[in-house]
Structures are given as C-alpha cells and as structure tokens.
XYZ file of C-alpha atoms in Angstrom:
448
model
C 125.477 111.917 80.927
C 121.515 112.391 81.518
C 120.589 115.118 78.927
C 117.808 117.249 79.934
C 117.594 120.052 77.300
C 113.988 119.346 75.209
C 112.321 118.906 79.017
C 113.840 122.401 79.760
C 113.166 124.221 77.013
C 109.256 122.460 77.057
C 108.921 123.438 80.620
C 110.079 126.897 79.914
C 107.596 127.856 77.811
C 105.024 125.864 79.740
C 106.055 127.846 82.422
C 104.368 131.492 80.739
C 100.927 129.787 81.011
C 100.844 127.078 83.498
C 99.699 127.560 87.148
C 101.798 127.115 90.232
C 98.768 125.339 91.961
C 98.452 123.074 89.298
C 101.274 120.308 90.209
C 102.821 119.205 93.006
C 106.935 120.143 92.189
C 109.281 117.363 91.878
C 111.354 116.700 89.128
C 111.802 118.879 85.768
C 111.288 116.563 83.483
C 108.636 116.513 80.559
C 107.632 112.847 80.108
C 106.940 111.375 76.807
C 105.963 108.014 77.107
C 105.829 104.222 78.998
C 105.598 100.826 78.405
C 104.746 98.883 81.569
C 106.708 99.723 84.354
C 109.150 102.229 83.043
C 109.164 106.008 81.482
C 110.721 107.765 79.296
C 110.910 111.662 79.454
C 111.358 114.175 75.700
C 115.422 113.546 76.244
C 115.092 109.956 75.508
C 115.789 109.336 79.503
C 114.364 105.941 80.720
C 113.070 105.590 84.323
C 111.699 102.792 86.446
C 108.064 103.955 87.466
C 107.647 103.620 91.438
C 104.914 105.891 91.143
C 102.506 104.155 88.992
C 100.863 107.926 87.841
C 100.387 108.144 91.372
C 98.313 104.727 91.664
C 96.461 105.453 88.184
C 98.394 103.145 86.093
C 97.977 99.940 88.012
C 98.286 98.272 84.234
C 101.158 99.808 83.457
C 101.592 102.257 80.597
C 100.082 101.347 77.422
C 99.233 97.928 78.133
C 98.460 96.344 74.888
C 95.230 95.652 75.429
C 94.278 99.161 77.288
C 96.073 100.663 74.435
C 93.925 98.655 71.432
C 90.340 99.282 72.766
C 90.959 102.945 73.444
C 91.758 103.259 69.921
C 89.616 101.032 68.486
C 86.638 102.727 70.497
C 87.954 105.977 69.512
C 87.456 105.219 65.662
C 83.844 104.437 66.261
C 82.849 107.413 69.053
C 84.583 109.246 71.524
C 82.274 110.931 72.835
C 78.296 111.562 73.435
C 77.237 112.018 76.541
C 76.051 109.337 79.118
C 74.076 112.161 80.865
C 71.396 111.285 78.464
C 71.552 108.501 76.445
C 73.939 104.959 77.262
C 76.876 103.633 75.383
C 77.465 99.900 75.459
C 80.688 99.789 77.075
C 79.066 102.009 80.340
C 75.955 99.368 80.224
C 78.481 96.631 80.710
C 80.988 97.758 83.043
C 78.112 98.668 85.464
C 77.180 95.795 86.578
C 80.835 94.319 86.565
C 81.960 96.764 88.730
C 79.077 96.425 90.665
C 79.866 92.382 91.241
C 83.486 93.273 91.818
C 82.537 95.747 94.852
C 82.472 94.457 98.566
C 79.009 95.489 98.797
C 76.585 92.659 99.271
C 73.012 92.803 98.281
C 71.724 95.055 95.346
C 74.529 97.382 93.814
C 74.659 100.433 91.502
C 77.062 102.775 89.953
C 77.332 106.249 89.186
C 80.000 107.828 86.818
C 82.363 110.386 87.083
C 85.007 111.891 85.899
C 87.733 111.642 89.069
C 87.898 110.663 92.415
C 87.300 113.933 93.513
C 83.701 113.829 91.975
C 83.264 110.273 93.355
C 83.645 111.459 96.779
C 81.373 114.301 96.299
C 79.117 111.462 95.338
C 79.451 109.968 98.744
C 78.518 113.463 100.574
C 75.472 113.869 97.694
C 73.789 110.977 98.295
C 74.812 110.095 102.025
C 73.097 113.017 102.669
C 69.922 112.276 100.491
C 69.456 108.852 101.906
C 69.766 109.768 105.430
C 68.127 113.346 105.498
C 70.799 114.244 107.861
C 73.779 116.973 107.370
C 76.978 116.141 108.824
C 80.115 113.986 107.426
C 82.964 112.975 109.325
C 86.465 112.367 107.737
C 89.688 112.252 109.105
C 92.769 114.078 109.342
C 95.342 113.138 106.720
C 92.991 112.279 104.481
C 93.494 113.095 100.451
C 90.119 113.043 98.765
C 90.244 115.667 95.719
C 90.242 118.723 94.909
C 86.887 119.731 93.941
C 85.436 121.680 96.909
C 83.300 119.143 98.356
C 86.392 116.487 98.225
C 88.947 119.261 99.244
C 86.989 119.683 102.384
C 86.834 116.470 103.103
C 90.733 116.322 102.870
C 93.398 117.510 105.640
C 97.161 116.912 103.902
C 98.131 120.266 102.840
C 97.376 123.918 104.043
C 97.199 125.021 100.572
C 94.134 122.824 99.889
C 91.903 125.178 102.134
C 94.607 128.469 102.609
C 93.018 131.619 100.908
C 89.621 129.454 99.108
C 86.851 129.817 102.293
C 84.288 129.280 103.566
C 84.717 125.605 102.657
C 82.092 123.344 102.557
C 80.083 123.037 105.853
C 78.928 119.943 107.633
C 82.229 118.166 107.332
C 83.969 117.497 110.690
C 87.738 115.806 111.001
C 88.806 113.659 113.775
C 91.878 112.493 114.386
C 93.512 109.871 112.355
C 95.634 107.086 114.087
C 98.669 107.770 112.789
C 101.672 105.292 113.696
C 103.654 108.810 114.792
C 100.914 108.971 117.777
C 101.872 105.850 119.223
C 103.838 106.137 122.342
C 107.077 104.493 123.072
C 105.802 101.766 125.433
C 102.241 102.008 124.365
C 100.337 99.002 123.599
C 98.514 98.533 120.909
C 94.992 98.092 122.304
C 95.793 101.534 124.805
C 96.546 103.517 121.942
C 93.506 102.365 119.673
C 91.018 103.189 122.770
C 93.232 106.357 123.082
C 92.677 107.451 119.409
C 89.143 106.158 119.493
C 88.399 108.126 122.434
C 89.192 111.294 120.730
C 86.897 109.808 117.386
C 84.006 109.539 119.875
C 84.706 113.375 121.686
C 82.999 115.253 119.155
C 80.124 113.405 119.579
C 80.056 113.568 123.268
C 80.089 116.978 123.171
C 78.841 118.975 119.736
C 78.198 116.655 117.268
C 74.932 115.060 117.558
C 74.947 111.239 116.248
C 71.983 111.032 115.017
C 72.345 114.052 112.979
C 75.933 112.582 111.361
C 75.063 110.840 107.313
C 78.476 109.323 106.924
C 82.053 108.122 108.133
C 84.428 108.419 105.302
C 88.148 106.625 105.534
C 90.735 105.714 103.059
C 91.315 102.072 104.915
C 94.694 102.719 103.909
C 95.519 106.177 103.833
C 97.775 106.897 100.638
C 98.838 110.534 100.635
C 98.862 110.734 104.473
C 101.529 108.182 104.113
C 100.658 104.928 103.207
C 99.038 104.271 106.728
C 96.535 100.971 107.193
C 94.141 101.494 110.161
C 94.763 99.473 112.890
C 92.264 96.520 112.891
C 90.842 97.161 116.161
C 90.166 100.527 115.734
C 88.577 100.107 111.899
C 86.104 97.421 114.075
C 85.321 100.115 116.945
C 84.446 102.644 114.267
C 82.315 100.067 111.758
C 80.353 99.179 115.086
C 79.837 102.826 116.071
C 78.523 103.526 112.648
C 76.264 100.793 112.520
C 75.389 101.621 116.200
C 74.679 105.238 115.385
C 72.118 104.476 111.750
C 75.528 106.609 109.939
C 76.339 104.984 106.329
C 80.055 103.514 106.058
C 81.720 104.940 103.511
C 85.176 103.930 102.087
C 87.679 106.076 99.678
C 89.497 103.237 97.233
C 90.627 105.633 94.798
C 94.030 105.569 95.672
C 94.848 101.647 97.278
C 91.908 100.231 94.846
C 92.184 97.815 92.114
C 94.826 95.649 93.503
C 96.952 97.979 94.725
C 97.282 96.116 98.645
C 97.305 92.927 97.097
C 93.685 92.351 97.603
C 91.225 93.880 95.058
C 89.785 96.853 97.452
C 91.741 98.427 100.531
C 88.505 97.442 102.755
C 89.228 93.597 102.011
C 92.205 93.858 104.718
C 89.887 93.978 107.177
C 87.388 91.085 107.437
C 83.761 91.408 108.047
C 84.150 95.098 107.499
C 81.504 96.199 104.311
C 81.218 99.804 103.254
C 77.908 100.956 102.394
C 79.529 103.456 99.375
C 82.926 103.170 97.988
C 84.205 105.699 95.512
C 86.790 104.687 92.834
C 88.731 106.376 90.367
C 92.472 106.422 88.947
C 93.440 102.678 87.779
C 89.754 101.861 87.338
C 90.362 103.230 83.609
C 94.087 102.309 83.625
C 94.248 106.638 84.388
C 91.597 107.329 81.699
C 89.500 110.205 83.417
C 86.976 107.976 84.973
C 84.922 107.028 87.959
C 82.718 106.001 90.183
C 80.151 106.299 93.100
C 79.389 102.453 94.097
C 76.893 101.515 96.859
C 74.065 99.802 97.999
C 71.055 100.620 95.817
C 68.684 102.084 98.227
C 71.126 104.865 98.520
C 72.114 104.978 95.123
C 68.327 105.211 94.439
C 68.213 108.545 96.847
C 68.625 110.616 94.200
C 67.232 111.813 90.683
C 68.543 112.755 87.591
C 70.545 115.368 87.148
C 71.556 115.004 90.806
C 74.660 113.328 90.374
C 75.865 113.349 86.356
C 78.770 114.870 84.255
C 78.797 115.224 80.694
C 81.969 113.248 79.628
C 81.536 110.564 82.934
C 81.270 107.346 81.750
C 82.170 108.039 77.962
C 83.120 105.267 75.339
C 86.277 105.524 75.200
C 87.235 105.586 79.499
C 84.791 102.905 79.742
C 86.416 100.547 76.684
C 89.449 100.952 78.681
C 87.993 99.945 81.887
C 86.379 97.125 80.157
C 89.954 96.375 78.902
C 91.634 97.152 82.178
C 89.168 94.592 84.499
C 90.321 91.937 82.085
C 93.957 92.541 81.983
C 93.572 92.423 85.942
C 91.840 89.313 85.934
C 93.944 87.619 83.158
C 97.359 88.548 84.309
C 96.352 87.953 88.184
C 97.822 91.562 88.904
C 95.999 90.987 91.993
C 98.242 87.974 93.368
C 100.906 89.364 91.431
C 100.804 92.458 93.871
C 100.352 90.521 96.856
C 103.734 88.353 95.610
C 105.530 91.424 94.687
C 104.737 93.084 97.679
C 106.472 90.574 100.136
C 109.770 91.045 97.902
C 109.522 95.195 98.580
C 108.442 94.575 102.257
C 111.594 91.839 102.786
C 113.593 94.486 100.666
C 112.980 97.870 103.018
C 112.903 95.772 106.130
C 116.445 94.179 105.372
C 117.395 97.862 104.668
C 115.996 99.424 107.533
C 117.954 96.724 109.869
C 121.177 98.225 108.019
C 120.377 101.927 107.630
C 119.696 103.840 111.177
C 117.458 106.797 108.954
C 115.100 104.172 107.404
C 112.021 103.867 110.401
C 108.886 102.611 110.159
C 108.194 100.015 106.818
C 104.699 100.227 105.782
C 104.282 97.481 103.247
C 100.768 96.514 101.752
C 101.055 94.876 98.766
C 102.823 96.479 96.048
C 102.590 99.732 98.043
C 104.387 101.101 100.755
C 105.253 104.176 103.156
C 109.170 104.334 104.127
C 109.802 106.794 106.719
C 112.932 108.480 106.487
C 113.664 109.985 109.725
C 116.457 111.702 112.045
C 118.345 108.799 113.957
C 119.198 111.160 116.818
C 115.258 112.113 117.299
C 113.352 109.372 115.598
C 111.165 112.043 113.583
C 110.714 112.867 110.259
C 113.690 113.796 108.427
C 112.624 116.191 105.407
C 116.479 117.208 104.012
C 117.078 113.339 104.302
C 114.370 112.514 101.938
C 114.845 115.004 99.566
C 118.079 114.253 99.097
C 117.864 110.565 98.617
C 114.649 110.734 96.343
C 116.324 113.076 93.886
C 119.807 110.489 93.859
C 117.236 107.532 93.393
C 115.906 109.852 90.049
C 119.643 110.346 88.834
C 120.380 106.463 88.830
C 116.749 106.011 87.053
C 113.801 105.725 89.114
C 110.724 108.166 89.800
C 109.803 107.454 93.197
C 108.162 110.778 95.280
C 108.028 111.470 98.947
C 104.586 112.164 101.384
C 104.211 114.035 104.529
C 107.935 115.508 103.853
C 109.033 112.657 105.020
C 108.062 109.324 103.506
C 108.795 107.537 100.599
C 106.042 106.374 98.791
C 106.687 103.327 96.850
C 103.605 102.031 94.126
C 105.032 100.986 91.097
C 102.662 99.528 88.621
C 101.140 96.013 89.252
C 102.592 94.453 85.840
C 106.670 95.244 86.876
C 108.674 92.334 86.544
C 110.754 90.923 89.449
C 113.735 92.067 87.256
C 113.020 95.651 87.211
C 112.163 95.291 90.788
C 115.456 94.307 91.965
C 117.141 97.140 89.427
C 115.015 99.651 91.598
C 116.195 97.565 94.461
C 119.460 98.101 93.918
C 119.043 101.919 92.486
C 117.738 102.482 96.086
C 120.494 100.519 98.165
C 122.716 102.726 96.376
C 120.656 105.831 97.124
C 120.549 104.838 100.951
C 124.288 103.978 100.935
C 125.543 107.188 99.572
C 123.623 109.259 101.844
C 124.915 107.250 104.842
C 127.924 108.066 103.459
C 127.587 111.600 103.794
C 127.876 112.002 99.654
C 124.853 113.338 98.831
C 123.619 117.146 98.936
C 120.256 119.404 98.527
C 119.167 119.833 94.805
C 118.775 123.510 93.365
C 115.156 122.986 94.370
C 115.103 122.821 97.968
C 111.343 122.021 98.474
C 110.206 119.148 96.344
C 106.781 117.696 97.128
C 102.981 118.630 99.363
C-alpha cells in the first residue's frame, strides 16, 4: 500500500508558513528526487513524470551531465553577478543560443531569471524600439507572473482578481480555440471568423500604428496545449509586418524540443519572430532565461534597462551549456518528434474506444486530451479529476488544464518502456472510469 506519512507530516508544517497563492493544488505529496523520467516523493513512492516540472525538465531529472557541471561550477563560483562583470559560461552560451534561435540576421540575448522576466523583456524593449505603447496578446495565454507577464496572461481570474490596476497598454483578442469551431464549420470560415474579431479592435479603438508588438505562444501550453491554426498564424504574421508591429513569440513553455522541432514557431514555415523569450528547460529548470531577438531591438535599450542580479549566473548557465549538449547529443529533438507519434497513435486509439476522450492534441512529446461530457461534448471537470488522481494511484503525475484537459509532457529522455507503462497506467485509468469505479478525491478542486 502507497505510504504517504513523511509527505504529510512535511506538508503540515509547511502548511504554517507557506502561501495559498503560491502553488497550483494537486497532489499532497512532497517530492524528493528523479532520475530521468520518473520521481520519487519523501515516502520512497516512485512515479512516472508526465509533467516534465511542467516543461522545465526537458532533460530529465539529474541528467548526468546537467548534474556534473552544476556541481563542478558550483565548487569554483556560484555566484557574482552578470549585471556587471561576465562569467565564461554566460559569454558562451550567448551566442549559441543566439545561432540556435529562428531569428535570421544579427542576434542577441538578454538574461533572466524566468519566463516571466523574459516576457517583460519583450514589452521593455518592443516598446523602446518602436516608440509606440500598446501590446496585444491573446486570451488563454500563460506568460508569468510578474506584473508585466501576468497582464499579458488570461488563464485564471486569480492572476488579475484583487492586484489592479494592471499594467496598461496590453490589449487581448481572442484566441482560436478548437472549442470555437462550429459543428459544420470549415476550417478557412472559422480562421477568417476568429481573425475578424483579431482585426476589430483595430478597426475601431486601437490605432495600428500606435501597437509595438503581437505576442503568441504558437502553441498555447496552459490554455491547453492548442497549436494555431496555420492559416490564421499567416494572416496575423502578414498583418504585423503590414502594420511596422514587431512579432513576438513566447517558447517558454513548447521550447527546446518540446513539439518535436527545436522552437514552437518552427511548425509553421516561413513564419520568423522578431523576439522570442525562453525560459524553463533552457537550464534543464535551473532559474534561467532569456530575451532573444534581432539586434537592432536588442540594442534599444541601455544598461540597467533590462538586468537582474543572479540572471545569467555560473552555475544556470554551466547547466545550460550542459543541457544544449545533452539535446544535441542524445537527439532529444527527433527523439520527441518519434515519441510523440507513439502518444498521438496511443490517445487517438483510445479516444476511438472511450466516448469521454474528445479532441487529441498531439505535438511532439506534448499533448492536450480533452476529457469531456459524451451527452454535451463539453468539458467534463468531475471526469478529469477523477481519472487524473486514479492515473497518480497506479504511478504517474500527469495534471489537468482549463478543468478539463489532460496535459501530457513527460520529459524528452523517457524510454519507450516507461512510455507504454504510462500507457497502460492510463488505459486502466480510462477503463475504470468508464466503468463507473472511480469517485471524487477528498480534494474536490485540483488544478487553475
């Protein structure tokens, strides 16, 4: 039987000092380490990741290699800050990073210390290079939660519910959500549908000319692991370009590798941002990242516009160093690509048998399952709650989005083995609660 006692007693007195609005509730366990693709929590439970740290551990946990040039770096300096002086491990991850981006021409980097930094970096110095005031994001959208970032975001009340004014200039338009689509709508009417409510603001308050930047997660993570439709991502690249507004692309959540392609933006061909922010697996989840984009906009700025004093430390940079290499050496790219067909085959063969699974959203290793109500086709909440928590008590951590979606990103370096045990673990899931055998947990509300 799965003991639980040292994560209860550890989150009971964690619980005296620790803020509600500091994590997302899911599952009360206290986790103690990883190797690879699996966890194990304080009560020597084991668990097959399908979380990946929430897309942070693309490497796995402790990859060897990560693992030896943290430590190694760590004996020699942890720490003095890159706001003033550099560090060789920062001076050469610059300018891979910089090669690695989809950016063509002349490329720089700024550091951070999260995503949510790096996408303040795209309102910072969108704004500086264009002298104009507005920025338009979408809703759905998770992109931090430092102010600047939490505006930009529209995925949970509580990221804007008692903390105004928020920041102003930043205007959401509709994202095209699969759930929009009509019955026996086409494809092409309901991208000029949803693009003709993008372009309404600007018909009618928003001057163009007077807009910086477009900022979109090409694949939206949080909002449920939702790729924009080709034809719409080309309507709105043309607009920008149209309108003099900079491009701007959010890869901290479905970068390095994660769709099977090194940046979410690759899926769409002849598509190139003009500023990209990364974060999470860039450091294999060390607290790092970065602002990337074309240098004339990078150049916008001056010191100390855009700096932190820990961004770009020794250490988070040796393991970005280290992490760049273990993606290039163990192909986690084409591994994720590979993988990824196995998962989408997998859900697809389950949603043929399984009237609650709906729409399959399968990008690589990473993928959106809606769970929904077969007598109404919507979102089924209960449903998912119920099956995520069984798929934890046979030995998996996977964690639901929107209420209603299962998100599925286990780390890059999982072998096909442990694939098909989390295969299986959910078949078994799915099959009980078909089978009417499964029931609430004690926490009712689990997840945003």
């Amino acid at each position: 039987m799965t003991n639980f006692n040292k994560s209860a007693e550890l989150l009971k007195e964690e619980a005296t000092s620790f803020a509600t609005a500091a994590r997302v509730k899911y599952y009360d366990i206290v986790i103690d380490h990883g190797q690879g693709a699996v966890i194990t929590d304080v009560d020597g439970n084991d668990y097959i990741d399908l979380l990946a740290s929430a897309s942070s551990t693309n490497t796995g946990h402790a990859h060897p290699k990560v693992a030896k040039a943290i430590a190694e770096q760590a004996s020699k300096l942890i720490q003095y800050t890159p706001a003033y002086f550099a560090n060789p491990n920062a001076a050469k991850l610059a300018p891979k990073l910089a090669a690695l981006s989809p950016i063509s021409g002349d490329v720089e980097v700024a550091w951070g210390n999260s995503g949510s930094d790096a996408n303040d970096a795209i309102i910072k110095f969108s704004r500086a290079y264009t002298g104009r005031q507005y920025i338009v994001t979408f809703t759905g959208a998770y992109h931090g939660s430092t102010y600047g970032s939490m505006t930009m975001s529209s995925v949970s009340l509580n990221m804007t519910r008692k903390m105004g004014p928020m920041l102003p200039g930043i205007v959401k338009v509709p994202f095209p959500d699969p759930w929009e689509q009509e019955a026996d709508e086409t494809e092409q009417h309901f991208v000029d549908r949803m693009f003709s409510q993008f372009e309404l603001p600007f018909e009618t308050y928003l001057p163009a000319e007077e807009v910086a930047a477009i900022v979109i997660e090409p694949i939206q993570g949080d909002g449920g692991i939702i790729k924009v439709p080709d034809a719409y991502m080309q309507k709105l690249y043309a607009f920008a370009k149209e309108h003099g507004i900079l491009f701007c692309v959010d890869e901290v959540n479905q970068g390095m590798g994660r769709t099977g392609k090194w940046w979410g933006i690759q899926n769409f061909p002849g598509v190139e941002p003009d500023l990209m922010s990364v974060g999470k697996s860039v450091a294999s989840g060390m607290p790092l990242s970065a602002v990337i984009g074309r240098k004339e906009i990078m150049e916008s700025l001056g010191a100390p516009g855009h700096l932190f004093t820990t961004a770009g430390n020794p250490v988070t940079t040796a393991a970005s160093l280290a992490t760049l290499e273990v993606m290039e050496e163990e192909h986690l790219v084409e591994r994720s690509a590979e993988l990824g067909q196995l998962a989408k085959d997998f859900f697809k063969q389950e949603a043929q048998e399984f009237d609650f699974i709906g729409n399959v959203r399968m990008y690589g290793l990473n993928g959106g399952i809606d769970i929904v109500d077969p007598s109404t086709g919507k979102g089924d909440s209960d449903a998912t709650t119920m099956i995520m928590n069984r798929v934890f008590e046979l030995g998996a951590i996977i964690i639901s989005l929107r209420g209603s979606v299962l998100r599925f990103q286990p780390p890059l370096v999982i072998t096909e083995e442990q694939l098909k045990q989390a295969f299986a673990i959910l078949h078994q899931a799915f099959s009980e609660y078909q089978a009417g055998q499964l029931t609430m947990p004690t926490c009712h509300h689990m997840g945003w």
